[in-house]
PDB file of C-alpha atoms in Angstrom:
ATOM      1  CA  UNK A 417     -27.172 -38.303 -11.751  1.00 69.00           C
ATOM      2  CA  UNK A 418     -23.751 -38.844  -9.977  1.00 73.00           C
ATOM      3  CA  UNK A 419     -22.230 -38.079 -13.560  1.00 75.00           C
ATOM      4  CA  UNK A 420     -23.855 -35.242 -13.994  1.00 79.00           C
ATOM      5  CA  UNK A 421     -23.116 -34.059  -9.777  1.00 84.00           C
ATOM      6  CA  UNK A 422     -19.370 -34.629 -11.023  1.00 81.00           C
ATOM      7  CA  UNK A 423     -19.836 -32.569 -14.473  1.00 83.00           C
ATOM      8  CA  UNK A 424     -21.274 -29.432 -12.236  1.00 84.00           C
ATOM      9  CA  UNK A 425     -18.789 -29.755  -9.869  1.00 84.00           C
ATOM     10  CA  UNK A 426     -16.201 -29.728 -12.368  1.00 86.00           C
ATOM     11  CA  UNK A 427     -17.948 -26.726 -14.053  1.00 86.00           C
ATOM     12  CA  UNK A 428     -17.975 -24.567 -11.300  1.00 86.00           C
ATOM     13  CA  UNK A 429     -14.260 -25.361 -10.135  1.00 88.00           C
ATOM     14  CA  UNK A 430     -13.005 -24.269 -13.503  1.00 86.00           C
ATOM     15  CA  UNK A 431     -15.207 -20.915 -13.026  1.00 85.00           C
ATOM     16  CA  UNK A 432     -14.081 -20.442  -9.746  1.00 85.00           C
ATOM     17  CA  UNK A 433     -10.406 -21.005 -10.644  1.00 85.00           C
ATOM     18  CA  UNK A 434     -11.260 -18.607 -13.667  1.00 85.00           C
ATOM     19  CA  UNK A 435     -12.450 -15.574 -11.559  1.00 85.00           C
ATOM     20  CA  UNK A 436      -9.287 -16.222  -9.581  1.00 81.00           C
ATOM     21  CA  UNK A 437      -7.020 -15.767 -12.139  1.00 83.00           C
ATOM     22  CA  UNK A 438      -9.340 -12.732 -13.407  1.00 82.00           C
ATOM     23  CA  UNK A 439      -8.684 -10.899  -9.991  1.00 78.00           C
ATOM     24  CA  UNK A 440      -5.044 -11.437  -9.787  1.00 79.00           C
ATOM     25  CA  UNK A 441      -4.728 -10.396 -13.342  1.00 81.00           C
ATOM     26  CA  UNK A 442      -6.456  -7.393 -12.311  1.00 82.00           C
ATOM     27  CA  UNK A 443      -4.072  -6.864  -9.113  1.00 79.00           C
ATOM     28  CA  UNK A 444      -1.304  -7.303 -10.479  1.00 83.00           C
ATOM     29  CA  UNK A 445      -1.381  -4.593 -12.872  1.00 83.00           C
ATOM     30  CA  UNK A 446      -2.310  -1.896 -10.651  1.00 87.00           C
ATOM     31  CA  UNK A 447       0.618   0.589  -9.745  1.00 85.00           C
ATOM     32  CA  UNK A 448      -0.017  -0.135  -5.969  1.00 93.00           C
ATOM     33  CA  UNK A 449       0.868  -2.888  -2.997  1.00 93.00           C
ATOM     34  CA  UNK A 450      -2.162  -4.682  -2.555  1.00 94.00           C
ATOM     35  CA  UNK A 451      -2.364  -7.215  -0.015  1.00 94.00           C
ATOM     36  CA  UNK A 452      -4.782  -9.931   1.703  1.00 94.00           C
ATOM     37  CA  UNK A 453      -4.345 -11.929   5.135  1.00 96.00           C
ATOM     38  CA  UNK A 454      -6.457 -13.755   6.928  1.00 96.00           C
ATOM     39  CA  UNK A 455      -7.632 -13.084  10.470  1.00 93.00           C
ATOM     40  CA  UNK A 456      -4.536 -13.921  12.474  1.00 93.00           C
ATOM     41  CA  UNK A 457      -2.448 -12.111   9.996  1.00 94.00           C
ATOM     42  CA  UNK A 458      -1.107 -14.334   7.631  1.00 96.00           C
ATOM     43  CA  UNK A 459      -0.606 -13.151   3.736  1.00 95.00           C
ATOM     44  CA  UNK A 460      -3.543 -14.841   1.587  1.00 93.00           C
ATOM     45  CA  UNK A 461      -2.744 -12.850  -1.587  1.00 90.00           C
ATOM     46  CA  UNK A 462      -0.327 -10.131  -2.469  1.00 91.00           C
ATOM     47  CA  UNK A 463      -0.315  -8.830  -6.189  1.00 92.00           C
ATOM     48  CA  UNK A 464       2.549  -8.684  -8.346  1.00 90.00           C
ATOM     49  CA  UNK A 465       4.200  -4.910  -7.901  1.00 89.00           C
ATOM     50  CA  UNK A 466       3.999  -6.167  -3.927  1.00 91.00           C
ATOM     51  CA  UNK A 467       6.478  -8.626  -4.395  1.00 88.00           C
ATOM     52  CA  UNK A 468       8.346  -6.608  -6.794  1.00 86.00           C
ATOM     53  CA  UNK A 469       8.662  -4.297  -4.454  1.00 85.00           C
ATOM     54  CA  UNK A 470       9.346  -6.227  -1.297  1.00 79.00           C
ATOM     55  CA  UNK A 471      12.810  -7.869  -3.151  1.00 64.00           C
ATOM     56  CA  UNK A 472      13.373 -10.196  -0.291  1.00 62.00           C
ATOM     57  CA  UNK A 473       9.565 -11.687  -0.998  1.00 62.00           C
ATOM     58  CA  UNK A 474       8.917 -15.029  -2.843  1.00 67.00           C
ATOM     59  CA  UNK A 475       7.067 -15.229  -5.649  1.00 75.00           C
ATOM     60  CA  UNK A 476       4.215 -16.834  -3.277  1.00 82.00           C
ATOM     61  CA  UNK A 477       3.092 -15.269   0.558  1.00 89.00           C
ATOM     62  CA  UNK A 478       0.616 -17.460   0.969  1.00 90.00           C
ATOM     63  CA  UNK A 479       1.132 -18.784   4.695  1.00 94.00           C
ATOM     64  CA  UNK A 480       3.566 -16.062   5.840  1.00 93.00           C
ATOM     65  CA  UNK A 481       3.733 -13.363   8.077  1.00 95.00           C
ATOM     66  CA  UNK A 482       5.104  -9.676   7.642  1.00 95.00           C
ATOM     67  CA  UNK A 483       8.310 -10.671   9.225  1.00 94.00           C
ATOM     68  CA  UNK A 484       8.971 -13.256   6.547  1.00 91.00           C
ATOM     69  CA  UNK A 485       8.832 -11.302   4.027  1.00 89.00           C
ATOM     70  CA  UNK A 486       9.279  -7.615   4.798  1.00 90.00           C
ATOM     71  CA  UNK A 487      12.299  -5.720   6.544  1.00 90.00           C
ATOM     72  CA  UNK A 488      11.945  -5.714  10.054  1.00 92.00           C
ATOM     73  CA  UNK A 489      11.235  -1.757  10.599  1.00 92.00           C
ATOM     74  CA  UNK A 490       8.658  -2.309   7.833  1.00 93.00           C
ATOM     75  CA  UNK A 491       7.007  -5.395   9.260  1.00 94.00           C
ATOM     76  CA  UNK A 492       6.938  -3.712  12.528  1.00 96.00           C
ATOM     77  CA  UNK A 493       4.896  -0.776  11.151  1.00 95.00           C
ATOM     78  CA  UNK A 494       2.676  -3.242   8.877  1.00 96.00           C
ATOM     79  CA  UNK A 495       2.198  -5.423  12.766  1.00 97.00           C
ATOM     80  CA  UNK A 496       1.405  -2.114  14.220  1.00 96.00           C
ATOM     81  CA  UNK A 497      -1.171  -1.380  11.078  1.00 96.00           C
ATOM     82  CA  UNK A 498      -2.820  -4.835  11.338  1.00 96.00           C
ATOM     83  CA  UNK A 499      -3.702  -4.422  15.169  1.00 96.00           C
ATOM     84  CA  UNK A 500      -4.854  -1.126  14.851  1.00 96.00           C
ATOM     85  CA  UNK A 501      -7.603  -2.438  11.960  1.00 96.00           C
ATOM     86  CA  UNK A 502      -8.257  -5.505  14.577  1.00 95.00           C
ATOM     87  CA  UNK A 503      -8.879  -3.271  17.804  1.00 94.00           C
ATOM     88  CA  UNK A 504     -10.368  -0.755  16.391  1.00 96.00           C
ATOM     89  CA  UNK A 505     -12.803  -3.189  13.241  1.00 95.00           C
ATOM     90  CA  UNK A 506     -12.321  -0.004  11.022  1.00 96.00           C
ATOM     91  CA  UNK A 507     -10.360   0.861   7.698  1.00 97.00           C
ATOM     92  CA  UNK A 508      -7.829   3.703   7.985  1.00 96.00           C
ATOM     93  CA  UNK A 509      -5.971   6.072   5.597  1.00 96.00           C
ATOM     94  CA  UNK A 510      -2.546   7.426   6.174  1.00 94.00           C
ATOM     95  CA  UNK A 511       0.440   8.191   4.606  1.00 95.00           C
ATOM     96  CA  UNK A 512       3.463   6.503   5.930  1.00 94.00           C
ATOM     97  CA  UNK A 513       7.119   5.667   5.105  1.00 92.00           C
ATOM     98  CA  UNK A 514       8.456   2.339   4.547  1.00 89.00           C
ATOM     99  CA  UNK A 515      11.817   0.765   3.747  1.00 85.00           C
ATOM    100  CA  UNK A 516      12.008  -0.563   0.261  1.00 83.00           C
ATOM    101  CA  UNK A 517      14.533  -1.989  -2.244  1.00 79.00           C
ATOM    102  CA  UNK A 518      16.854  -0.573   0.514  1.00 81.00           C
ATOM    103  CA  UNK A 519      15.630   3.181   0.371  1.00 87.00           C
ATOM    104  CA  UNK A 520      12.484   4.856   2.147  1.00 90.00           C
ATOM    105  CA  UNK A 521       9.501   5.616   0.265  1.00 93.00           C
ATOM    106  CA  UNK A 522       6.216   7.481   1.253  1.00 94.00           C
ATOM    107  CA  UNK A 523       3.415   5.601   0.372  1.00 95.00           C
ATOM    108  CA  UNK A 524      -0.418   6.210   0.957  1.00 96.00           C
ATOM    109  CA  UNK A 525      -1.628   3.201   2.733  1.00 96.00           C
ATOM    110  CA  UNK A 526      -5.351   1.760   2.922  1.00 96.00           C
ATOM    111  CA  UNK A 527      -5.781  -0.797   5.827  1.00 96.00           C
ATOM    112  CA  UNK A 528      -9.666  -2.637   6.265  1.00 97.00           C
ATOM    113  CA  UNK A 529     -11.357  -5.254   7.806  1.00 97.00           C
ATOM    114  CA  UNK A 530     -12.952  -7.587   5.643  1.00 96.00           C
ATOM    115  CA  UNK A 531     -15.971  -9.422   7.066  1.00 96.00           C
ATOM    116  CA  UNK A 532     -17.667 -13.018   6.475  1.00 94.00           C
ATOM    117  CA  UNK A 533     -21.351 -12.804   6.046  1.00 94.00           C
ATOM    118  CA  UNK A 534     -21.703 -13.523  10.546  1.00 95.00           C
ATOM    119  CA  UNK A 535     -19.967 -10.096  11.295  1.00 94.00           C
ATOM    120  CA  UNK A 536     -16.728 -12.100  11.744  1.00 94.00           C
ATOM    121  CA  UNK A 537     -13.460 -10.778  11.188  1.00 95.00           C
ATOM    122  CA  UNK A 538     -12.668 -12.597   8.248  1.00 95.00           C
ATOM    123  CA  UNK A 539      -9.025 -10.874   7.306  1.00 96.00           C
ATOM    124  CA  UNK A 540      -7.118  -7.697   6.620  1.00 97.00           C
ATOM    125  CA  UNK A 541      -6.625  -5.842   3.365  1.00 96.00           C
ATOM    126  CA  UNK A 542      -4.137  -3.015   2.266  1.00 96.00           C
ATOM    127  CA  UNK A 543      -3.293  -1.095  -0.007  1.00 96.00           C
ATOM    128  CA  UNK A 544      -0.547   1.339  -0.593  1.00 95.00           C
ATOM    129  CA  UNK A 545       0.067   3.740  -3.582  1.00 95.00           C
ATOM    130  CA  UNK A 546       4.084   5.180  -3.634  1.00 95.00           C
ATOM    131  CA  UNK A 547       3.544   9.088  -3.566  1.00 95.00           C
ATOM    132  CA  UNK A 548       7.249   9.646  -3.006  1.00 93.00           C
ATOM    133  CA  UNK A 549       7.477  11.393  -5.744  1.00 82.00           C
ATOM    134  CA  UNK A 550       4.684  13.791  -5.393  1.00 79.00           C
ATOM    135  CA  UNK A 551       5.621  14.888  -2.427  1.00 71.00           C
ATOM    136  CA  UNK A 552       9.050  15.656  -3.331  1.00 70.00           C
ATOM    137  CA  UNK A 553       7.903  17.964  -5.978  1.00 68.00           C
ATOM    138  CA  UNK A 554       5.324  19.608  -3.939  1.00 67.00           C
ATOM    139  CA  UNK A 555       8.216  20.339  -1.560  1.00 64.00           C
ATOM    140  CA  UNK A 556       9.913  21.363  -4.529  1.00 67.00           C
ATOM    141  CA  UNK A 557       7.167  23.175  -5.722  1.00 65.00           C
ATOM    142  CA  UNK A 558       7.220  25.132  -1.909  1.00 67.00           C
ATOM    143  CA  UNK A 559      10.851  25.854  -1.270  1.00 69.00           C
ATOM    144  CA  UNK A 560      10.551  27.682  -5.205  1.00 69.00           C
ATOM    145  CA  UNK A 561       8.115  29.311  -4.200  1.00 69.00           C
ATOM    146  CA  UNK A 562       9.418  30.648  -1.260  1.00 71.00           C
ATOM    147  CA  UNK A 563      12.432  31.365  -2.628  1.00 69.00           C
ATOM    148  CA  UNK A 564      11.082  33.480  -5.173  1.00 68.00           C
ATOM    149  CA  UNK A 565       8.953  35.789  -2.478  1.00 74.00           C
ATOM    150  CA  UNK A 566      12.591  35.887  -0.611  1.00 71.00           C
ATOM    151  CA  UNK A 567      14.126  37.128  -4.181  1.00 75.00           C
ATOM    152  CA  UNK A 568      10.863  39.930  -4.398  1.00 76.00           C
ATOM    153  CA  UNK A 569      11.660  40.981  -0.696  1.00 73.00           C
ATOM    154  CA  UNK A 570      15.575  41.131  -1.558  1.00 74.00           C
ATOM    155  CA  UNK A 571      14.657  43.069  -4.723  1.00 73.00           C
ATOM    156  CA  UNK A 572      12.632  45.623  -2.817  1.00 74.00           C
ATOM    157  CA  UNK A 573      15.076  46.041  -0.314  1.00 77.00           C
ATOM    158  CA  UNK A 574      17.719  46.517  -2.849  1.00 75.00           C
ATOM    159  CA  UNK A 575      15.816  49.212  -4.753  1.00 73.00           C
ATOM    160  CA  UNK A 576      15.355  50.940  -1.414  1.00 76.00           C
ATOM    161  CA  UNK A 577      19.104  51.303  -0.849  1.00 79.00           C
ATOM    162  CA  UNK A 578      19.929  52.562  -3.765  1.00 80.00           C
ATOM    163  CA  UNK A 579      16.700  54.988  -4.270  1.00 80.00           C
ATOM    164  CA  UNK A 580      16.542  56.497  -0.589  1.00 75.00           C
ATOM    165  CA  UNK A 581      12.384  57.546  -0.110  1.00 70.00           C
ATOM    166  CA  UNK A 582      13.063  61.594  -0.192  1.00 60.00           C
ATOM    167  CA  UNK A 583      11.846  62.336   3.863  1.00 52.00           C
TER     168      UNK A 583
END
């Protein structure tokens, strides 16, 4: 009986420790920062492209808090995104700019509460997808635009000039 106890136990540690590595597998090849902490704010799990991106971070967070491992204006806005998700005990969605690999990027960030089975606050979650880059072109895409109804109004104008309407 105790062999077998051990056998099981040993079983469902491997599976465990299996579905671990599944997870981070899939985590670390999404695109985005994902990160976990625990209730009083302390990084559980951050995937690869986090700590890629954050070139100051170990290759483990586990234990540490945003101003180990971030820049300070960027740990002060990930602090400020933590207590809002504690106060208020809801997720949020906003886009917001961070420093990273010394230059600012605009990222769409994710924050939640994650819950134990009581109603507990269990830990934090985020999640934040770089749109830097759509956003520049949409600008892009604006300012061409506008230009172009500037060139239409310049053309008009110009045609008027030269071709006086007969009064």
């Amino acid at each position: 009986l105790l062999h077998r106890t051990i056998s099981d136990q040993k079983k469902a540690k491997n599976l465990l420790r299996s579905k671990n590595e599944q997870l981070q597998g899939i985590l670390d090849h999404s695109p985005s920062l994902i990160h976990l902490k625990d209730a009083d704010g302390l990084f559980v799990l951050a995937n690869k492209r986090f700590i890629q991106e954050f070139h100051n971070a170990p290759a483990s967070v586990t234990g540490m808090d945003n101003h180990q491992i971030l820049p300070p204006e960027t740990a002060r806005i990930f602090d400020r995104n933590d207590q809002r998700v504690r106060t208020t005990g809801k997720p949020f969605f906003e886009e917001q700019q961070y420093l990273v690999n010394d230059r600012y990027r605009t990222y769409a960030t994710t924050m939640f509460p994650l819950w134990d089975e009581i109603g507990e606050l269990q830990g934090l979650g985020g999640i934040c997808s770089d749109i830097t880059d759509e956003r520049r072109l949409r600008s892009e895409a604006i300012r061409s635009a506008q230009l172009a109804s500037l060139g239409e109004l310049a053309a008009g104008v110009a045609h008027e000039i030269n071709n006086p309407i007969n009064g």
